Structures are given as structure tokens and as C-alpha cells.
């Protein structure tokens, strides 16, 4: 995936989370110049994400609805990859949703740079996505093994409902659905 990838909170994370969340968040299409940064961000959180080398990134770009860079007041602060219904994407998580939902917007992964975590960035990204796609559910998956408790809690607080699980005790995900009518106000 995976949507919002936050490590276990640290003292520094707590300090950042108590700061005012005043960052403006915009999404812009990723360019080839962004590829090294995307790969580095993905690698930094690979324990919660599928591995991604340049060939896999090219594969994702060919099939995704969007591969975007998250821009904040501090510059590039992460990336998001999304898919819509009808993609020829090989992810078992995506295929699980595609077999059950006629229309949707699937958030394959949101990765926020560690320096920008705890500032509401991921919530603002979801708010942008929900505003772009108000009539379809947002879908995401989050690791339960290895555990990603911060992301699981974030999704639950943000109106996502668990609709399934895939995997094993050592490598598995919770599948989340957020109905289209859920207000984006709670995300930021």
C-alpha cells in the first residue's frame, strides 16, 4: 500500500504533532525528476510497503490514475499513488476491492516524509482526494502485520471502516472503505 505510513510515535513526533498544523498541502503530478525521491521515500518505509525499484515505479505509473508529489510549505513532503476501477493493476489488495466495488478511488500508498509527519499532511491529502472524487468511496489498506498502529488509528478516526483482511499473521493488511458521504472536515 499503503495509505499513510507512520512509524511508532516518538518524542519528536509528539512535539511536531503539538505544533500548529498550518502547512498548505497541494498535489502535483510526479515527473521523472521525482523518481529518485519517490524511491527513497518508499525504501524508508518499506517495512509497511511493497518494495519498489525503478521498473516497478514505471509499472505503477503506467497503470495508476495518478502518481503525485505532496507539496507543503516545506517543499516536496511525500507522494501518493492512486488507482480507479478498471486498471490492470496486479495488486491483490486492489483486485480484492475491484471484485466488490463497481466504482472507487483506491489509495495504493501515501508516504509522508518523516520531517512532515504529525502535521496533518496525510489527512489533508485524503481531503484533496475526497474533494476530487466526491461520489465514489475511497479505499485503502494498512498493514496489521507488521503492525502499523498509527496508520490503523488514523484511518479509523478518518471515517474509514474495515471491510476485510488479507494475508497471514506475519504479513497482512486491513482493507478499509470510506463511503463517499463522509465529510472531509474530519480529515484535517
mmCIF file of C-alpha atoms in Angstrom:
data_model
loop_
_atom_site.group_PDB
_atom_site.id
_atom_site.type_symbol
_atom_site.label_atom_id
_atom_site.label_comp_id
_atom_site.label_asym_id
_atom_site.label_seq_id
_atom_site.Cartn_x
_atom_site.Cartn_y
_atom_site.Cartn_z
ATOM 1 C CA UNK A 1 0.000 0.000 0.000
ATOM 2 C CA UNK A 2 -0.231 1.621 1.568
ATOM 3 C CA UNK A 3 -2.042 4.521 2.789
ATOM 4 C CA UNK A 4 -0.435 6.724 5.451
ATOM 5 C CA UNK A 5 2.707 5.184 6.727
ATOM 6 C CA UNK A 6 3.672 6.422 10.144
ATOM 7 C CA UNK A 7 6.251 4.780 12.336
ATOM 8 C CA UNK A 8 5.659 4.321 16.040
ATOM 9 C CA UNK A 9 5.331 7.827 17.503
ATOM 10 C CA UNK A 10 8.492 9.240 19.049
ATOM 11 C CA UNK A 11 9.048 12.200 21.337
ATOM 12 C CA UNK A 12 9.985 14.243 18.264
ATOM 13 C CA UNK A 13 6.763 13.151 16.548
ATOM 14 C CA UNK A 14 4.766 14.239 19.593
ATOM 15 C CA UNK A 15 6.468 17.636 19.563
ATOM 16 C CA UNK A 16 5.663 18.036 15.871
ATOM 17 C CA UNK A 17 2.051 16.959 16.404
ATOM 18 C CA UNK A 18 1.547 19.666 19.020
ATOM 19 C CA UNK A 19 2.704 22.345 16.584
ATOM 20 C CA UNK A 20 0.090 24.247 14.645
ATOM 21 C CA UNK A 21 -0.939 22.394 11.522
ATOM 22 C CA UNK A 22 -0.605 25.291 9.140
ATOM 23 C CA UNK A 23 1.069 23.633 6.183
ATOM 24 C CA UNK A 24 -0.714 24.119 2.908
ATOM 25 C CA UNK A 25 -0.891 20.837 1.020
ATOM 26 C CA UNK A 26 -1.100 20.536 -2.736
ATOM 27 C CA UNK A 27 -0.652 17.575 -5.031
ATOM 28 C CA UNK A 28 1.202 17.822 -8.310
ATOM 29 C CA UNK A 29 1.911 15.170 -10.930
ATOM 30 C CA UNK A 30 5.209 13.409 -10.347
ATOM 31 C CA UNK A 31 7.849 13.974 -13.006
ATOM 32 C CA UNK A 32 10.812 11.753 -13.894
ATOM 33 C CA UNK A 33 12.960 14.091 -11.774
ATOM 34 C CA UNK A 34 10.903 12.991 -8.743
ATOM 35 C CA UNK A 35 11.617 9.281 -9.241
ATOM 36 C CA UNK A 36 14.747 9.113 -7.019
ATOM 37 C CA UNK A 37 12.895 10.876 -4.205
ATOM 38 C CA UNK A 38 9.850 8.588 -4.554
ATOM 39 C CA UNK A 39 12.081 5.518 -4.460
ATOM 40 C CA UNK A 40 13.949 6.808 -1.389
ATOM 41 C CA UNK A 41 10.730 7.620 0.485
ATOM 42 C CA UNK A 42 9.327 4.206 -0.375
ATOM 43 C CA UNK A 43 12.512 2.468 0.767
ATOM 44 C CA UNK A 44 12.470 4.348 4.083
ATOM 45 C CA UNK A 45 9.020 2.867 4.825
ATOM 46 C CA UNK A 46 9.441 -0.449 3.007
ATOM 47 C CA UNK A 47 8.536 -2.377 6.180
ATOM 48 C CA UNK A 48 4.945 -1.125 5.587
ATOM 49 C CA UNK A 49 5.039 -1.011 1.787
ATOM 50 C CA UNK A 50 5.676 -3.201 -1.185
ATOM 51 C CA UNK A 51 9.222 -2.853 -2.458
ATOM 52 C CA UNK A 52 9.647 -0.546 -5.416
ATOM 53 C CA UNK A 53 12.571 -0.324 -7.818
ATOM 54 C CA UNK A 54 12.656 1.891 -10.934
ATOM 55 C CA UNK A 55 10.958 -0.796 -13.047
ATOM 56 C CA UNK A 56 8.131 -1.227 -10.543
ATOM 57 C CA UNK A 57 7.649 2.535 -10.325
ATOM 58 C CA UNK A 58 7.385 2.680 -14.132
ATOM 59 C CA UNK A 59 4.816 -0.153 -13.999
ATOM 60 C CA UNK A 60 2.764 1.750 -11.404
ATOM 61 C CA UNK A 61 2.938 4.995 -13.378
ATOM 62 C CA UNK A 62 1.584 3.216 -16.478
ATOM 63 C CA UNK A 63 -1.471 1.896 -14.613
ATOM 64 C CA UNK A 64 -2.200 4.422 -11.868
ATOM 65 C CA UNK A 65 -4.834 7.113 -12.082
ATOM 66 C CA UNK A 66 -2.207 9.396 -10.544
ATOM 67 C CA UNK A 67 1.295 9.385 -9.083
ATOM 68 C CA UNK A 68 1.601 12.695 -7.282
ATOM 69 C CA UNK A 69 4.059 14.570 -5.127
ATOM 70 C CA UNK A 70 2.746 16.023 -1.883
ATOM 71 C CA UNK A 71 3.912 19.626 -1.654
ATOM 72 C CA UNK A 72 3.775 21.535 1.646
ATOM 73 C CA UNK A 73 5.157 24.862 2.797
ATOM 74 C CA UNK A 74 8.448 22.983 3.251
ATOM 75 C CA UNK A 75 8.637 21.706 -0.333
ATOM 76 C CA UNK A 76 8.207 18.098 -1.516
ATOM 77 C CA UNK A 77 6.931 16.179 1.508
ATOM 78 C CA UNK A 78 5.873 12.777 0.203
ATOM 79 C CA UNK A 79 3.943 11.054 -2.530
ATOM 80 C CA UNK A 80 0.621 9.365 -3.180
ATOM 81 C CA UNK A 81 -0.297 6.730 -5.765
ATOM 82 C CA UNK A 82 -3.958 6.150 -6.605
ATOM 83 C CA UNK A 83 -5.950 3.866 -8.889
ATOM 84 C CA UNK A 84 -9.526 3.825 -10.124
ATOM 85 C CA UNK A 85 -11.764 0.965 -11.201
ATOM 86 C CA UNK A 86 -10.740 -0.756 -14.418
ATOM 87 C CA UNK A 87 -6.978 -0.626 -14.008
ATOM 88 C CA UNK A 88 -4.839 -3.592 -14.990
ATOM 89 C CA UNK A 89 -3.035 -3.486 -11.637
ATOM 90 C CA UNK A 90 -1.596 -6.728 -10.228
ATOM 91 C CA UNK A 91 -2.011 -5.880 -6.523
ATOM 92 C CA UNK A 92 -4.090 -8.488 -4.651
ATOM 93 C CA UNK A 93 -5.433 -5.676 -2.456
ATOM 94 C CA UNK A 94 -6.588 -3.673 -5.476
ATOM 95 C CA UNK A 95 -8.091 -6.786 -7.066
ATOM 96 C CA UNK A 96 -9.983 -7.606 -3.861
ATOM 97 C CA UNK A 97 -11.626 -4.179 -3.979
ATOM 98 C CA UNK A 98 -12.191 -4.324 -7.762
ATOM 99 C CA UNK A 99 -14.133 -7.573 -7.351
ATOM 100 C CA UNK A 100 -16.509 -5.883 -4.877
ATOM 101 C CA UNK A 101 -16.825 -2.212 -5.869
ATOM 102 C CA UNK A 102 -18.070 -1.008 -9.276
ATOM 103 C CA UNK A 103 -16.550 2.467 -8.848
ATOM 104 C CA UNK A 104 -13.907 3.633 -6.408
ATOM 105 C CA UNK A 105 -10.719 5.565 -5.827
ATOM 106 C CA UNK A 106 -8.038 3.294 -4.339
ATOM 107 C CA UNK A 107 -5.156 4.843 -2.426
ATOM 108 C CA UNK A 108 -2.340 2.399 -3.047
ATOM 109 C CA UNK A 109 0.107 4.274 -0.874
ATOM 110 C CA UNK A 110 0.640 7.597 0.819
ATOM 111 C CA UNK A 111 4.140 8.200 2.091
ATOM 112 C CA UNK A 112 4.835 11.326 4.113
ATOM 113 C CA UNK A 113 8.425 12.436 4.623
ATOM 114 C CA UNK A 114 9.449 11.914 8.274
ATOM 115 C CA UNK A 115 10.111 15.658 8.671
ATOM 116 C CA UNK A 116 6.461 16.380 7.791
ATOM 117 C CA UNK A 117 4.775 13.697 9.885
ATOM 118 C CA UNK A 118 2.466 14.658 12.698
ATOM 119 C CA UNK A 119 1.431 17.871 10.938
ATOM 120 C CA UNK A 120 -1.843 16.725 9.390
ATOM 121 C CA UNK A 121 -0.368 16.198 5.930
ATOM 122 C CA UNK A 122 -1.914 12.771 5.283
ATOM 123 C CA UNK A 123 -5.339 13.986 6.382
ATOM 124 C CA UNK A 124 -5.087 16.912 4.013
ATOM 125 C CA UNK A 125 -4.101 14.577 1.169
ATOM 126 C CA UNK A 126 -7.203 12.469 1.833
ATOM 127 C CA UNK A 127 -9.297 15.662 1.925
ATOM 128 C CA UNK A 128 -7.979 16.626 -1.521
ATOM 129 C CA UNK A 129 -8.699 13.141 -2.878
ATOM 130 C CA UNK A 130 -12.207 13.078 -1.376
ATOM 131 C CA UNK A 131 -12.969 16.501 -2.857
ATOM 132 C CA UNK A 132 -11.787 15.332 -6.282
ATOM 133 C CA UNK A 133 -13.887 12.163 -6.115
ATOM 134 C CA UNK A 134 -16.950 13.038 -4.004
ATOM 135 C CA UNK A 135 -19.267 10.385 -5.421
ATOM 136 C CA UNK A 136 -17.124 7.272 -5.024
ATOM 137 C CA UNK A 137 -15.707 5.566 -1.960
ATOM 138 C CA UNK A 138 -12.068 5.992 -1.029
ATOM 139 C CA UNK A 139 -10.383 2.640 -0.485
ATOM 140 C CA UNK A 140 -7.122 1.899 1.283
ATOM 141 C CA UNK A 141 -5.272 -0.856 3.064
ATOM 142 C CA UNK A 142 -2.992 -0.718 6.067
ATOM 143 C CA UNK A 143 -0.656 -3.345 7.475
ATOM 144 C CA UNK A 144 -1.691 -5.222 10.589
ATOM 145 C CA UNK A 145 1.386 -7.466 10.201
ATOM 146 C CA UNK A 146 3.870 -5.995 10.563
ATOM 147 C CA UNK A 147 1.735 -3.730 12.729
ATOM 148 C CA UNK A 148 1.171 -0.122 11.762
ATOM 149 C CA UNK A 149 -0.940 1.086 14.721
ATOM 150 C CA UNK A 150 -0.627 4.797 13.961
ATOM 151 C CA UNK A 151 -1.984 4.330 10.442
ATOM 152 C CA UNK A 152 -4.734 1.956 11.592
ATOM 153 C CA UNK A 153 -5.862 4.524 14.183
ATOM 154 C CA UNK A 154 -5.646 7.368 11.654
ATOM 155 C CA UNK A 155 -7.884 5.555 9.170
ATOM 156 C CA UNK A 156 -10.427 4.639 11.844
ATOM 157 C CA UNK A 157 -10.577 8.274 13.041
ATOM 158 C CA UNK A 158 -10.933 9.468 9.451
ATOM 159 C CA UNK A 159 -14.174 7.664 8.658
ATOM 160 C CA UNK A 160 -12.709 4.514 7.123
ATOM 161 C CA UNK A 161 -14.413 1.245 8.035
ATOM 162 C CA UNK A 162 -12.716 -2.140 7.972
ATOM 163 C CA UNK A 163 -14.293 -4.286 5.249
ATOM 164 C CA UNK A 164 -11.850 -7.197 5.115
ATOM 165 C CA UNK A 165 -8.399 -8.590 5.752
ATOM 166 C CA UNK A 166 -5.871 -10.287 3.515
ATOM 167 C CA UNK A 167 -2.681 -12.083 4.443
ATOM 168 C CA UNK A 168 -1.172 -14.038 7.275
ATOM 169 C CA UNK A 169 -0.127 -13.382 10.860
ATOM 170 C CA UNK A 170 3.290 -12.218 9.667
ATOM 171 C CA UNK A 171 2.278 -10.256 6.549
ATOM 172 C CA UNK A 172 -1.258 -8.936 6.294
ATOM 173 C CA UNK A 173 -3.424 -5.909 5.647
ATOM 174 C CA UNK A 174 -6.692 -4.448 6.838
ATOM 175 C CA UNK A 175 -8.867 -3.342 3.919
ATOM 176 C CA UNK A 176 -10.642 -0.027 4.519
ATOM 177 C CA UNK A 177 -13.530 1.728 2.797
ATOM 178 C CA UNK A 178 -14.645 5.287 3.374
ATOM 179 C CA UNK A 179 -18.097 5.993 1.949
ATOM 180 C CA UNK A 180 -18.449 8.983 -0.354
ATOM 181 C CA UNK A 181 -20.766 10.838 2.023
ATOM 182 C CA UNK A 182 -18.205 11.016 4.876
ATOM 183 C CA UNK A 183 -17.290 14.647 5.446
ATOM 184 C CA UNK A 184 -13.759 15.674 4.598
ATOM 185 C CA UNK A 185 -13.811 18.102 7.543
ATOM 186 C CA UNK A 186 -12.663 15.413 9.978
ATOM 187 C CA UNK A 187 -9.550 14.678 7.951
ATOM 188 C CA UNK A 188 -7.685 17.922 8.526
#
